[in-house]
């Protein structure tokens, strides 16, 4: 007798379970755990910790114990002693970093001063009382912006050794910002420029980022900066 097409043969093998899709190449085996670990690690790195300060096993043990609601394996006195040890270690590291930064800053200041002293002698370079130096590459005929104006510019910034640290030209899109919201060297120069001007700016450290250096680490403490700046427009 013919069986309906919908009937199942009890002797037939079970259908195979659908295959589990493979994780994308390069993805951590435990993405959630990896994300949590990265987040914690970034916070610890920001506070000055280094990998040799603890073991991954110790970190995992502490996290799992806390999640499970277990009582701490350390006494209050032991934890306080560890906190003190950590503070001492991190403070010593910070002092070492500041001392090294001071040495770098002093060396950079000397290099910057020598560079600006020689640069001031070059043809076409003009110096302002503030220490700002500039050279006119192209003369514009437009208006001069005020500190309250928003301007559109193209620029390329380099260190005195020629290293490019920022460039709207390379990005292919002009920058737009308020004149009063930039470093002092830019503020002074922009208010002397006319729309259409292209200048080379030679900015001493005290009119740039000073002893602290620039954001992102690309500009060290007390570095003189060079910018090629083209004032394209005054937006308002």
Short mmCIF file of C-alpha atoms in Angstrom, two decimals:
data_model
loop_
_atom_site.label_atom_id
_atom_site.label_comp_id
_atom_site.label_asym_id
_atom_site.label_seq_id
_atom_site.Cartn_x
_atom_site.Cartn_y
_atom_site.Cartn_z
CA UNK A 1 0.00 0.00 0.00
CA UNK A 2 1.29 3.48 -0.84
CA UNK A 3 1.96 5.68 2.21
CA UNK A 4 1.09 9.37 2.14
CA UNK A 5 3.98 11.59 1.25
CA UNK A 6 3.64 13.24 4.67
CA UNK A 7 4.08 9.97 6.60
CA UNK A 8 7.48 9.25 8.11
CA UNK A 9 9.33 5.96 8.00
CA UNK A 10 10.21 5.08 11.62
CA UNK A 11 13.36 3.40 10.36
CA UNK A 12 14.52 6.49 8.51
CA UNK A 13 17.48 8.32 10.05
CA UNK A 14 16.90 11.57 11.93
CA UNK A 15 17.60 14.66 9.81
CA UNK A 16 20.97 16.19 10.47
CA UNK A 17 21.03 19.23 12.76
CA UNK A 18 21.78 22.48 10.93
CA UNK A 19 25.45 23.31 11.00
CA UNK A 20 26.49 26.07 13.40
CA UNK A 21 27.86 28.96 11.35
CA UNK A 22 31.57 29.45 11.82
CA UNK A 23 32.66 32.59 13.62
CA UNK A 24 34.15 35.22 11.33
CA UNK A 25 37.90 34.94 10.98
CA UNK A 26 39.74 36.94 13.62
CA UNK A 27 36.76 37.23 15.98
CA UNK A 28 37.58 36.37 19.62
CA UNK A 29 36.16 33.06 20.87
CA UNK A 30 34.21 34.98 23.54
CA UNK A 31 33.39 38.43 22.10
CA UNK A 32 31.47 39.59 25.19
CA UNK A 33 34.28 38.63 27.53
CA UNK A 34 36.80 40.20 25.18
CA UNK A 35 34.84 43.46 25.09
CA UNK A 36 34.61 43.58 28.90
CA UNK A 37 38.31 42.79 29.19
CA UNK A 38 39.25 45.48 26.70
CA UNK A 39 37.12 48.05 28.51
CA UNK A 40 38.67 47.23 31.89
CA UNK A 41 42.15 47.05 30.37
CA UNK A 42 41.83 50.49 28.79
CA UNK A 43 40.77 51.96 32.12
CA UNK A 44 43.71 50.31 33.90
CA UNK A 45 46.16 51.47 31.23
CA UNK A 46 44.84 55.01 31.60
CA UNK A 47 45.58 54.84 35.33
CA UNK A 48 49.16 53.73 34.69
CA UNK A 49 48.95 49.97 35.23
CA UNK A 50 51.17 47.60 33.26
CA UNK A 51 50.65 43.90 32.37
CA UNK A 52 53.31 42.80 34.85
CA UNK A 53 51.37 44.31 37.77
CA UNK A 54 49.01 41.33 37.98
CA UNK A 55 48.15 38.01 36.33
CA UNK A 56 45.16 37.30 34.06
CA UNK A 57 44.25 34.44 36.40
CA UNK A 58 44.13 36.79 39.38
CA UNK A 59 41.91 39.26 37.53
CA UNK A 60 39.56 36.48 36.42
CA UNK A 61 39.40 35.00 39.93
CA UNK A 62 38.46 38.35 41.45
CA UNK A 63 35.81 39.10 38.82
CA UNK A 64 34.20 35.68 39.07
CA UNK A 65 34.19 35.80 42.88
CA UNK A 66 32.48 39.20 42.83
CA UNK A 67 29.89 38.07 40.27
CA UNK A 68 29.14 35.00 42.37
CA UNK A 69 28.65 37.12 45.48
CA UNK A 70 31.46 35.44 47.37
CA UNK A 71 33.14 36.95 50.39
CA UNK A 72 36.53 38.54 49.59
CA UNK A 73 39.49 36.21 50.05
CA UNK A 74 41.48 39.13 51.44
CA UNK A 75 40.97 40.86 54.76
CA UNK A 76 40.26 44.57 54.95
CA UNK A 77 43.80 45.18 56.19
CA UNK A 78 45.27 43.19 53.31
CA UNK A 79 43.21 45.11 50.76
CA UNK A 80 44.24 48.43 52.28
CA UNK A 81 47.89 47.40 52.09
CA UNK A 82 47.45 46.50 48.41
CA UNK A 83 45.79 49.84 47.71
CA UNK A 84 48.75 51.61 49.32
CA UNK A 85 51.19 49.51 47.31
CA UNK A 86 49.36 50.35 44.08
CA UNK A 87 49.33 54.07 44.87
CA UNK A 88 53.05 54.07 45.62
CA UNK A 89 53.84 52.24 42.38
CA UNK A 90 51.67 54.47 40.20
CA UNK A 91 52.96 57.66 41.80
CA UNK A 92 56.56 56.59 41.19
CA UNK A 93 55.77 55.85 37.57
CA UNK A 94 54.06 59.20 37.11
CA UNK A 95 57.05 61.00 38.59
CA UNK A 96 59.36 59.14 36.21
CA UNK A 97 57.16 60.05 33.24
CA UNK A 98 57.11 63.71 34.27
CA UNK A 99 60.88 63.77 34.74
CA UNK A 100 61.43 62.28 31.30
CA UNK A 101 58.89 64.66 29.80
CA UNK A 102 60.78 67.53 31.39
CA UNK A 103 64.01 66.41 29.72
CA UNK A 104 62.29 66.05 26.35
CA UNK A 105 60.62 69.43 26.78
CA UNK A 106 63.92 71.14 27.57
CA UNK A 107 65.59 69.58 24.53
CA UNK A 108 62.65 70.52 22.29
CA UNK A 109 62.67 74.10 23.58
CA UNK A 110 66.33 74.48 22.70
CA UNK A 111 65.77 73.03 19.21
CA UNK A 112 62.72 75.23 18.67
CA UNK A 113 64.57 78.37 19.74
CA UNK A 114 67.50 77.65 17.42
CA UNK A 115 65.15 76.89 14.52
CA UNK A 116 63.16 80.09 14.95
CA UNK A 117 66.30 82.18 15.39
CA UNK A 118 67.68 80.94 12.06
CA UNK A 119 64.31 80.99 10.33
CA UNK A 120 63.81 84.68 11.15
CA UNK A 121 66.85 85.49 8.99
CA UNK A 122 65.38 83.89 5.86
CA UNK A 123 64.12 85.98 2.98
CA UNK A 124 60.44 86.84 3.16
CA UNK A 125 59.97 85.74 6.77
CA UNK A 126 58.42 88.37 9.03
CA UNK A 127 58.32 88.30 12.83
CA UNK A 128 55.70 89.69 15.20
CA UNK A 129 56.42 90.92 18.73
CA UNK A 130 54.75 87.79 20.12
CA UNK A 131 57.36 85.58 18.47
CA UNK A 132 55.08 84.39 15.68
CA UNK A 133 56.81 84.25 12.29
CA UNK A 134 55.11 84.10 8.90
CA UNK A 135 55.81 84.20 5.19
CA UNK A 136 53.27 85.26 2.57
CA UNK A 137 53.01 82.70 -0.24
CA UNK A 138 49.91 84.07 -1.96
CA UNK A 139 48.32 87.45 -1.31
CA UNK A 140 44.54 87.56 -1.10
CA UNK A 141 42.22 90.53 -1.50
CA UNK A 142 39.30 89.57 0.73
CA UNK A 143 38.29 90.61 4.22
CA UNK A 144 40.12 89.89 7.45
CA UNK A 145 38.27 87.73 10.01
CA UNK A 146 37.74 88.66 13.64
CA UNK A 147 38.12 86.38 16.66
CA UNK A 148 34.37 85.75 16.63
CA UNK A 149 34.23 84.72 12.96
CA UNK A 150 34.03 81.16 11.71
CA UNK A 151 36.47 80.54 8.88
CA UNK A 152 37.13 77.81 6.35
CA UNK A 153 40.79 76.96 5.75
CA UNK A 154 43.09 74.43 4.18
CA UNK A 155 46.26 73.68 6.13
CA UNK A 156 49.14 71.29 6.59
CA UNK A 157 50.97 71.13 9.92
CA UNK A 158 54.51 69.82 10.33
CA UNK A 159 57.15 69.60 13.02
CA UNK A 160 60.45 71.37 12.40
CA UNK A 161 61.91 68.05 11.19
CA UNK A 162 59.30 67.90 8.42
CA UNK A 163 57.01 65.31 10.02
CA UNK A 164 53.39 65.96 9.00
CA UNK A 165 51.08 65.63 12.00
CA UNK A 166 47.84 66.98 10.51
CA UNK A 167 46.57 68.07 7.10
CA UNK A 168 43.16 69.05 5.81
CA UNK A 169 44.72 68.92 2.35
CA UNK A 170 45.48 65.21 2.74
CA UNK A 171 41.94 64.61 4.00
CA UNK A 172 40.61 66.43 0.96
CA UNK A 173 38.23 68.60 2.97
CA UNK A 174 38.77 72.12 4.35
CA UNK A 175 38.55 72.68 8.11
CA UNK A 176 35.98 75.04 9.60
CA UNK A 177 36.25 76.60 13.06
CA UNK A 178 35.95 79.78 15.10
CA UNK A 179 39.06 81.93 14.99
CA UNK A 180 38.99 82.44 18.75
CA UNK A 181 38.90 78.71 19.43
CA UNK A 182 42.32 77.71 18.10
CA UNK A 183 45.89 77.96 19.41
CA UNK A 184 47.25 81.46 19.99
CA UNK A 185 49.56 81.41 16.97
CA UNK A 186 46.66 80.65 14.67
CA UNK A 187 44.44 83.28 16.30
CA UNK A 188 47.03 85.97 15.73
CA UNK A 189 47.80 84.96 12.16
CA UNK A 190 44.22 84.50 10.98
CA UNK A 191 43.22 87.98 12.14
CA UNK A 192 46.07 89.40 10.03
CA UNK A 193 45.21 87.34 6.94
CA UNK A 194 42.77 88.23 4.18
CA UNK A 195 40.51 85.74 2.42
CA UNK A 196 42.62 84.29 -0.39
CA UNK A 197 45.89 84.58 1.54
CA UNK A 198 48.17 81.57 1.83
CA UNK A 199 50.84 81.89 4.51
CA UNK A 200 53.54 79.79 6.09
CA UNK A 201 53.31 80.09 9.86
CA UNK A 202 56.22 79.37 12.19
CA UNK A 203 54.73 79.13 15.65
CA UNK A 204 56.87 79.12 18.83
CA UNK A 205 55.92 76.65 21.56
CA UNK A 206 54.32 79.26 23.82
CA UNK A 207 51.86 80.13 21.03
CA UNK A 208 51.22 76.46 20.21
CA UNK A 209 50.81 73.66 22.76
CA UNK A 210 53.54 74.66 25.20
CA UNK A 211 54.88 72.28 27.82
CA UNK A 212 51.91 69.93 27.68
CA UNK A 213 52.33 69.07 24.00
CA UNK A 214 49.56 68.41 21.54
CA UNK A 215 46.61 66.04 21.81
CA UNK A 216 47.18 62.49 20.64
CA UNK A 217 50.92 62.48 21.31
CA UNK A 218 52.00 63.61 17.84
CA UNK A 219 53.31 66.93 19.14
CA UNK A 220 55.76 66.80 22.02
CA UNK A 221 56.27 69.36 24.78
CA UNK A 222 57.76 72.70 23.72
CA UNK A 223 57.73 71.97 20.00
CA UNK A 224 57.68 74.77 17.44
CA UNK A 225 55.16 74.09 14.68
CA UNK A 226 55.04 74.96 10.99
CA UNK A 227 51.76 75.41 9.14
CA UNK A 228 50.91 76.18 5.56
CA UNK A 229 47.53 77.91 5.87
CA UNK A 230 45.16 79.07 3.14
CA UNK A 231 42.24 81.23 4.25
CA UNK A 232 39.43 80.15 1.93
CA UNK A 233 36.40 81.94 3.30
CA UNK A 234 34.73 83.64 6.25
CA UNK A 235 31.59 81.62 6.92
CA UNK A 236 30.11 84.18 9.31
#
